[in-house]
XYZ file of C-alpha atoms in Angstrom:
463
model
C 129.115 74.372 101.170
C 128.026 71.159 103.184
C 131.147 71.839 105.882
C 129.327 75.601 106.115
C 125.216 74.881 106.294
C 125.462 71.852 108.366
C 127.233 74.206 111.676
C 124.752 77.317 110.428
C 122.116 74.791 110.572
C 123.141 73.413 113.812
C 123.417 77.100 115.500
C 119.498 77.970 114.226
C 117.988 74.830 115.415
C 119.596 76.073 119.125
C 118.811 79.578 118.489
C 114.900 78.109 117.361
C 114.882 76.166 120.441
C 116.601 78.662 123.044
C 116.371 81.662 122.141
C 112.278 82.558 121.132
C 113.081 86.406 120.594
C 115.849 85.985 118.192
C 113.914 83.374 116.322
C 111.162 85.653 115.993
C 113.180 88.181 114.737
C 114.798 86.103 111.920
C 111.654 85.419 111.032
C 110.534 88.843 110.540
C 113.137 90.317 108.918
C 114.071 87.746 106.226
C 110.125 88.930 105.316
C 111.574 92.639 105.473
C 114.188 92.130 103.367
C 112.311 89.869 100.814
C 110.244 93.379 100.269
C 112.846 96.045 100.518
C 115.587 93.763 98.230
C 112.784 93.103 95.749
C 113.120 89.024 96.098
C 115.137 86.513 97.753
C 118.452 85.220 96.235
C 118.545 80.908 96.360
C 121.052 80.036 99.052
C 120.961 76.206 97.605
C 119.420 74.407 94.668
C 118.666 71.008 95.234
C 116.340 70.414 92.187
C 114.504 73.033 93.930
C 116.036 76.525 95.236
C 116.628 76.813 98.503
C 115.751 80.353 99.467
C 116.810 81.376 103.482
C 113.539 81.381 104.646
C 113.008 78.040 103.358
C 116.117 77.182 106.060
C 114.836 79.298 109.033
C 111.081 77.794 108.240
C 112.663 74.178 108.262
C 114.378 75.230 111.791
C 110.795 76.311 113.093
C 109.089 73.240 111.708
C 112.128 71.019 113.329
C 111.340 72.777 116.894
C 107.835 72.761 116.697
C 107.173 69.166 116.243
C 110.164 68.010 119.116
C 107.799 70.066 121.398
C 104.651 68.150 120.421
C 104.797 64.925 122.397
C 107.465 66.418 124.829
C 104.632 69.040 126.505
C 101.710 67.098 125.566
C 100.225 69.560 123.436
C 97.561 67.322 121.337
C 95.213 67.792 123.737
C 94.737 71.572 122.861
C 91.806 71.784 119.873
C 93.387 74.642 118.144
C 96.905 72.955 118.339
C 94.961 69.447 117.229
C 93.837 71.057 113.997
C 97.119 72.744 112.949
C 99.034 69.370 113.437
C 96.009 68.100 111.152
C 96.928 71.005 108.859
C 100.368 69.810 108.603
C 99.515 66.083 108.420
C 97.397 66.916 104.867
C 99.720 69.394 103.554
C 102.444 66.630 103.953
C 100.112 63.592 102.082
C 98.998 66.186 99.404
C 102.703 67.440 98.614
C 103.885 63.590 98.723
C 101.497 62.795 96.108
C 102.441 65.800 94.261
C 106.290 64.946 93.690
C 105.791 61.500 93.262
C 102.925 63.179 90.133
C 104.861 66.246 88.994
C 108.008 66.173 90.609
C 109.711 68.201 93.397
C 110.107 71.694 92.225
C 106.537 71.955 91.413
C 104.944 70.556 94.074
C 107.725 72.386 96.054
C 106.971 75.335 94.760
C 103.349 74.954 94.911
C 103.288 74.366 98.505
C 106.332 76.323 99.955
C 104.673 79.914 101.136
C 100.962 79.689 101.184
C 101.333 76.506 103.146
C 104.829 75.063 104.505
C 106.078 78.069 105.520
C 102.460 79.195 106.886
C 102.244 76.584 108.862
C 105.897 76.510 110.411
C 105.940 79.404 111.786
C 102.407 79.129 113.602
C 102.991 75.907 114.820
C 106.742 77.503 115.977
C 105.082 79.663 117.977
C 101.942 78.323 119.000
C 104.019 75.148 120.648
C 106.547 77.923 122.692
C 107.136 77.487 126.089
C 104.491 78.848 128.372
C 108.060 80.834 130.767
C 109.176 82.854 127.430
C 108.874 86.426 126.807
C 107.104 85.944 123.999
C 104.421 88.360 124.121
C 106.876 91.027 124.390
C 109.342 89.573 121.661
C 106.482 89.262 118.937
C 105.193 92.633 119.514
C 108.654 94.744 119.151
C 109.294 92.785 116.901
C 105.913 93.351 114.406
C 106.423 96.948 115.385
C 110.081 97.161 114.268
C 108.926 95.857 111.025
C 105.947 97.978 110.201
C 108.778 101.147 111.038
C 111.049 99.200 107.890
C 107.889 98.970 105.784
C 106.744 102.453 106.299
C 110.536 104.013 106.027
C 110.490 101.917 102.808
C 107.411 103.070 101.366
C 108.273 106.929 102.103
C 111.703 106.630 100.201
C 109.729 105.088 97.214
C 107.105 107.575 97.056
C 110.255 110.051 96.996
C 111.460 108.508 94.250
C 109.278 107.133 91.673
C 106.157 109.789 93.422
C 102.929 109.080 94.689
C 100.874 107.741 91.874
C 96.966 106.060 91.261
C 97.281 101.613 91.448
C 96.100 102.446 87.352
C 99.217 104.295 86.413
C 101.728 102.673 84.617
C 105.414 103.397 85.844
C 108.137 102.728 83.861
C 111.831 101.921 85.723
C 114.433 101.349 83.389
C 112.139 100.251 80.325
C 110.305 98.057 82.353
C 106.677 98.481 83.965
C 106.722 98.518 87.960
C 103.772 98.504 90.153
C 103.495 101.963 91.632
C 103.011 100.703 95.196
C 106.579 100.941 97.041
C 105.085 97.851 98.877
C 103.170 94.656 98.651
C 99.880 94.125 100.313
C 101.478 91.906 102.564
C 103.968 94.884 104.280
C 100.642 97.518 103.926
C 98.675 94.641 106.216
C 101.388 94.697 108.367
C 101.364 98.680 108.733
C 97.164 98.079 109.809
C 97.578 95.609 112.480
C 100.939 97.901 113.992
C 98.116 100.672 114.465
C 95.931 98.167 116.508
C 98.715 96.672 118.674
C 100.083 100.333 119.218
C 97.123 101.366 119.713
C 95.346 98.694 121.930
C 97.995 96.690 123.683
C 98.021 96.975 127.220
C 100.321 99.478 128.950
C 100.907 97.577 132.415
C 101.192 93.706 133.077
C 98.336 93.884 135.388
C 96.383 94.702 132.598
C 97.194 92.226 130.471
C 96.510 89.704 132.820
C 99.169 87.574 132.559
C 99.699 84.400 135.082
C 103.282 84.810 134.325
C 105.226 87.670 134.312
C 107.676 86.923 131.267
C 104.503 87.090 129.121
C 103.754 91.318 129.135
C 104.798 93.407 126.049
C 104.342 95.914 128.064
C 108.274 96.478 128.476
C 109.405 98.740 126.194
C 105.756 100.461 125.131
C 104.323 101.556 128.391
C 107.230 104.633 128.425
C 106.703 105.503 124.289
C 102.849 105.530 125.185
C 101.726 108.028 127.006
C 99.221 110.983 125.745
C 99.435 111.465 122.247
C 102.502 108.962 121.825
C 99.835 106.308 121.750
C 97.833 107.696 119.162
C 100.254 109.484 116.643
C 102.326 106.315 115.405
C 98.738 104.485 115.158
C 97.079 107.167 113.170
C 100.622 107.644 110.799
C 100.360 104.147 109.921
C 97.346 104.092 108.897
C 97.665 107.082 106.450
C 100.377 105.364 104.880
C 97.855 102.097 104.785
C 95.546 104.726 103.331
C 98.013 106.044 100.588
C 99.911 102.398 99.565
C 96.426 101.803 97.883
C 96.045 98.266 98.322
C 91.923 98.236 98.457
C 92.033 94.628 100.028
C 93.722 95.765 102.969
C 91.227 99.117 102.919
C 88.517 96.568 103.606
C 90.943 94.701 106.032
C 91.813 97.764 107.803
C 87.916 98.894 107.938
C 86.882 95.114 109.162
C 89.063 95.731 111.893
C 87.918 99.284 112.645
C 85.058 97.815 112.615
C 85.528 95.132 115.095
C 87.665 97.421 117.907
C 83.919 99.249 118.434
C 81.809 96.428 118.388
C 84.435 93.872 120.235
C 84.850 95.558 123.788
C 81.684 95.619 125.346
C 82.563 97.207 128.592
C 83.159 100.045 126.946
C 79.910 100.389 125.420
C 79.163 103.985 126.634
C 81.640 105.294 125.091
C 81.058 103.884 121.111
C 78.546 106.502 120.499
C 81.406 109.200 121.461
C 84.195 107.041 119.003
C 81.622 106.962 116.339
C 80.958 110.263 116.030
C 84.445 111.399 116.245
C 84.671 108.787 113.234
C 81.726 110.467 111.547
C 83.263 113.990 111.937
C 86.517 113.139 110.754
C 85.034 111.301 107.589
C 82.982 114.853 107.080
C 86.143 116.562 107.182
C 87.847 115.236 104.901
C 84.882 114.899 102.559
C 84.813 118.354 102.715
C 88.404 118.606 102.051
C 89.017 116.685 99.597
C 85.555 118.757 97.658
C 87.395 121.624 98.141
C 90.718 119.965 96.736
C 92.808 120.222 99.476
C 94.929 116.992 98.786
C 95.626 117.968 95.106
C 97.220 115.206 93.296
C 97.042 112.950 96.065
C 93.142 113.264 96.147
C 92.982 112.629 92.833
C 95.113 109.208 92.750
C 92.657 107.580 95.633
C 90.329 108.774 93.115
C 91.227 107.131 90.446
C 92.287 103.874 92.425
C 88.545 103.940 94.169
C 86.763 104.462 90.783
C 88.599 101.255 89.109
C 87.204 98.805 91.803
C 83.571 99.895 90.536
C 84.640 98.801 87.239
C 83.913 95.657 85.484
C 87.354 95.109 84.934
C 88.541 95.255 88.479
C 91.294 93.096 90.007
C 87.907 91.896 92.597
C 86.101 90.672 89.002
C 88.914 89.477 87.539
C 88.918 87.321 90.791
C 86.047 86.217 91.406
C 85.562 85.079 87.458
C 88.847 82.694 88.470
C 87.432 81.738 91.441
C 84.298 81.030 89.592
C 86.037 79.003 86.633
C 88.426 76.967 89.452
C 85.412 76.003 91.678
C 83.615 74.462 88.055
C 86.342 72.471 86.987
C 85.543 68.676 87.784
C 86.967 66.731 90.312
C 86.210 63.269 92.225
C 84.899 63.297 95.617
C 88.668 62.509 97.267
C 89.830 65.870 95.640
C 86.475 67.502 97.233
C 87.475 66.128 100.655
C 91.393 65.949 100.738
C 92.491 67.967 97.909
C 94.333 67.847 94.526
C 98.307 67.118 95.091
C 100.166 70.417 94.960
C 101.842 71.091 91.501
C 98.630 70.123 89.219
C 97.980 73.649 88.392
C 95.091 76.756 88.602
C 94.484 77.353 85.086
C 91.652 78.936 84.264
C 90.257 81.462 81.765
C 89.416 84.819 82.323
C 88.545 87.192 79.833
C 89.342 84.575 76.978
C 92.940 84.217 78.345
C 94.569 81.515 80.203
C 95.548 82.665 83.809
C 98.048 80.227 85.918
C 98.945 81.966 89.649
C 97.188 80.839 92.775
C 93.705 81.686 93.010
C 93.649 84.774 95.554
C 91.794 83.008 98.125
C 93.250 81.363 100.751
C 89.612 80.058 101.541
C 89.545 78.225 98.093
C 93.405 77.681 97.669
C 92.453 75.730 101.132
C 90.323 73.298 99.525
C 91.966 73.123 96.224
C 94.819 71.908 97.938
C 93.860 69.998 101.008
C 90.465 69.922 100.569
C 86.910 70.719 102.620
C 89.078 68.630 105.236
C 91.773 70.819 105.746
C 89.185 74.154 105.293
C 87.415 72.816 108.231
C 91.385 72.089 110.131
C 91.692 75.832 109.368
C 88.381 77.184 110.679
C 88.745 75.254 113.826
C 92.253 76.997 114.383
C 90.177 80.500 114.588
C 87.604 79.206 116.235
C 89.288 77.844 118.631
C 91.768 80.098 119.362
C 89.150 82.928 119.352
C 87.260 81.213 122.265
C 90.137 81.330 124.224
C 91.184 84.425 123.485
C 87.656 85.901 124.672
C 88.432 84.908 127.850
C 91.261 86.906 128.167
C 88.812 90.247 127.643
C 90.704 93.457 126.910
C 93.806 92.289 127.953
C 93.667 90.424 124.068
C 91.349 92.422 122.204
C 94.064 93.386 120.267
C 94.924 90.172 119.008
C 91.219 89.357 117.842
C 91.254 91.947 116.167
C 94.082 91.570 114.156
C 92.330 88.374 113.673
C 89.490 89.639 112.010
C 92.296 91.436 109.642
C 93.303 87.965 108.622
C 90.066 86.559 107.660
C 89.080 89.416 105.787
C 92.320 89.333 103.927
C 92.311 85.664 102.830
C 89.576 86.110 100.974
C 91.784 88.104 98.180
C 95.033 86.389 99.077
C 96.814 83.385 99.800
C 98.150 83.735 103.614
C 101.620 85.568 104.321
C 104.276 84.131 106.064
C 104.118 87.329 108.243
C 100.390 86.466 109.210
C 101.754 83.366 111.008
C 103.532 85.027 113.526
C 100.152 86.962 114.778
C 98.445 83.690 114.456
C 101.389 81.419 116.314
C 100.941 84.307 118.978
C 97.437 84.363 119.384
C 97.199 80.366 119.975
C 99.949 80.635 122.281
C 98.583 83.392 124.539
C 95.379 81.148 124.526
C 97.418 78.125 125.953
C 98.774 80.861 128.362
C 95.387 81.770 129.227
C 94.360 78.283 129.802
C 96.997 77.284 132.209
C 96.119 80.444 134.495
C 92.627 78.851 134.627
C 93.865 75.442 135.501
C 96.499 77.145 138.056
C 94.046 79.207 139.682
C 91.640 76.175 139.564
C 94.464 74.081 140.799
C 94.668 76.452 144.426
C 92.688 75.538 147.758
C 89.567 77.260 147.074
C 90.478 78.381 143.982
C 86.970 77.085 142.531
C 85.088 78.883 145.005
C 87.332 82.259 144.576
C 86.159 82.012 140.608
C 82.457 82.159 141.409
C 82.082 83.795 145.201
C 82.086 87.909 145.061
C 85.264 88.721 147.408
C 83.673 89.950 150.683
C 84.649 93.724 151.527
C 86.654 94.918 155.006
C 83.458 96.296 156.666
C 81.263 92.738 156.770
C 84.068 89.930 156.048
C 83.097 86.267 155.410
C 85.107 84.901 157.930
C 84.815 81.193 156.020
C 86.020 82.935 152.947
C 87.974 85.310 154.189
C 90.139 82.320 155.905
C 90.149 80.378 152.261
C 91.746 84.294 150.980
């Protein structure tokens, strides 16, 4: 087995470093087939398993941090704070095997965190004369098609049922959703980049031209090809029932009419073509056009008003967790991985992560590593502002994020968009300091360009 993983090992860590788009890729579609396979198989067990994305994660992580001092990264804020990330997930696992041992501190830290982190940092640290833009995007795209072909061949066989209906396969009690939350996030943020990506490199405003998505997309886009796949994905975001990613999906709704302010003529015309196609199917759905569908939203709408909703039973954990005593060190740094989340809700003892990725944050690696975290969106955020339309797409898939981690722990899938979106800031950043960098550059970024009929001969010279 050794003679075999060391060479495999060898020929990711070259594919990691070379070859962004394949790496990217692998990334994605170990995720894919995690969902559609129904778990991973260990490739290894070392006192822990050893699951493949645990080796392609390890590859990324490997990459990432050769890159560091090599391209002088530090100096980036958002970069700064995810190496800070990395440096207390790495104390606060230590301290967990040396308390609990490795497999629970291993397996206490492996997705939320390790493999969280590995990929952003993987692609957050990627050369600045990759494709990457492009790469990421086909590649999100190609797996929200796999999660939405997968979800349509599970409706077809188990049917389309209500998040309260018990389904039995083989004897034993499934969840009626063909897919996770994770895979149904995935399917909402497709619509936005489908939706909202620039179609041309000049619009994306790129300083290099390896950086546009627009490849592939700008020929499958046109008319109503940009507005079909979008509005198909979301029906199926609709119907997978997930009511976290509802709210997800509606933060983000919300945040494509607020965000883009040059278009702010034209919100009153998208909101009331939202209005009247929420009146239609209001008065569809009264006049019980979706039939059995209708009625399993329903029912899946009604049990979040209940007092014994998955959002209670949460928040009474979160509740229980954040009243549990602990010394001021665990307040600020954290608690080592593997010590545990039991709590009690509803008189019985519950032991899985906490839902949050806020509070599993600062459980874990304390109001230190929260604050790491927030300066990662933050920071990235700013950047990406500058950018204007040309990344209004990635904020807003952004705001998806945030809005998720407060019911869940962070996906490994998440880190891509997240690696992507401090990257393209970096990218943005070095077209300021190029530009800045030119003979009159300063003076192009703050003088109006003088037109053909009265020419600033000074400035026209500089041009």
């Amino acid at each position: 087995m050794l003679l075999t993983a060391l060479p495999l090992v060898g020929l990711l860590l070259w594919v990691f470093a070379r070859h962004c788009g394949i790496a990217i890729g692998l990334l994605l579609g170990t995720q894919v087939w995690v969902v559609v396979a129904g778990g991973q198989t260990a490739a290894l067990d070392i006192g822990v398993s050893v699951y493949p994305t645990d080796v392609l994660d390890l590859c990324a992580m490997c990459v990432a941090m050769a890159r560091v001092p090599r391209r002088g990264l530090i100096a980036h804020k958002a970069l700064l704070a995810l190496l800070a990330l990395v440096v207390l997930t790495t104390w606060s696992t230590l301290r967990g095997i040396a308390a609990f041992g490795l497999e629970p501190a291993g397996n206490d830290s492996r997705i939320a965190f390790w493999h969280f982190l590995a990929i952003t940092l993987y692609l957050a640290t990627a050369p600045l004369n990759v494709s990457l833009t492009r790469a990421a995007v086909k590649a999100w795209l190609a797996a929200a098609a796999a999660y939405a072909l997968f979800s349509v061949v599970g409706w077809m066989d188990r049917g389309l049922h209500s998040v309260t209906t018990r389904v039995a396969v083989d004897g034993v009690t499934v969840d009626p959703r063909p897919v996770p939350a994770a895979a149904a996030l995935v399917l909402a943020q497709a619509a936005v980049l489908w939706w909202l990506w620039p179609s041309d490199a000049s619009s994306a405003g790129q300083p290099t031209p390896g950086s546009s998505a627009a490849g592939g997309l700008a020929g499958a886009r046109r008319g109503l090809g940009r507005y079909v796949p979008a509005c198909l994905f979301l029906i199926l975001v609709v119907l997978l029932q997930h009511r976290s990613v509802w709210v997800a999906t509606a933060a983000m709704a919300l945040a494509c009419w607020v965000l883009p302010s040059a278009r702010a003529g034209k919100r009153w015309v998208s909101a009331s073509a939202g209005a009247l196609a929420l009146a239609l199917a209001a008065l569809l759905y009264s006049a019980g056009a979706f039939g059995a569908i209708g009625g399993s939203l329903t029912a899946s709408l009604q049990e979040t008003q209940s007092t014994r909703s998955t959002f209670a039973w949460r928040m009474l954990g979160w509740q229980d967790l954040l009243d549990a005593p602990r010394t001021v060190v665990q307040w600020m740094v954290g608690a080592p991985f593997g010590s545990g989340y039991e709590r009690f809700i509803g008189g019985g003892l519950v032991t899985v992560s906490p839902h949050d990725y806020y509070l599993h944050v600062v459980l874990r690696v304390g109001l230190v590593g929260l604050l790491a975290l927030l300066v990662v969106y933050v920071q990235t955020w700013r950047a990406l502002t500058r950018g204007g339309r040309a990344t209004l797409a990635l904020r807003i898939v952004m705001v998806g994020q945030l809005v998720l981690f407060v019911t869940y722990s962070a996906f490994p899938e998440q880190a891509v968009l997240l690696g992507l979106c401090v990257w393209q800031g970096r990218l943005l950043a070095a077209g300021r300091a190029q530009r800045a960098q030119m003979p009159g550059g300063d003076d192009l970024l703050v003088r109006p360009v003088p037109s053909r009929q009265n020419p600033d001969p000074a400035t026209a010279a500089r041009t």
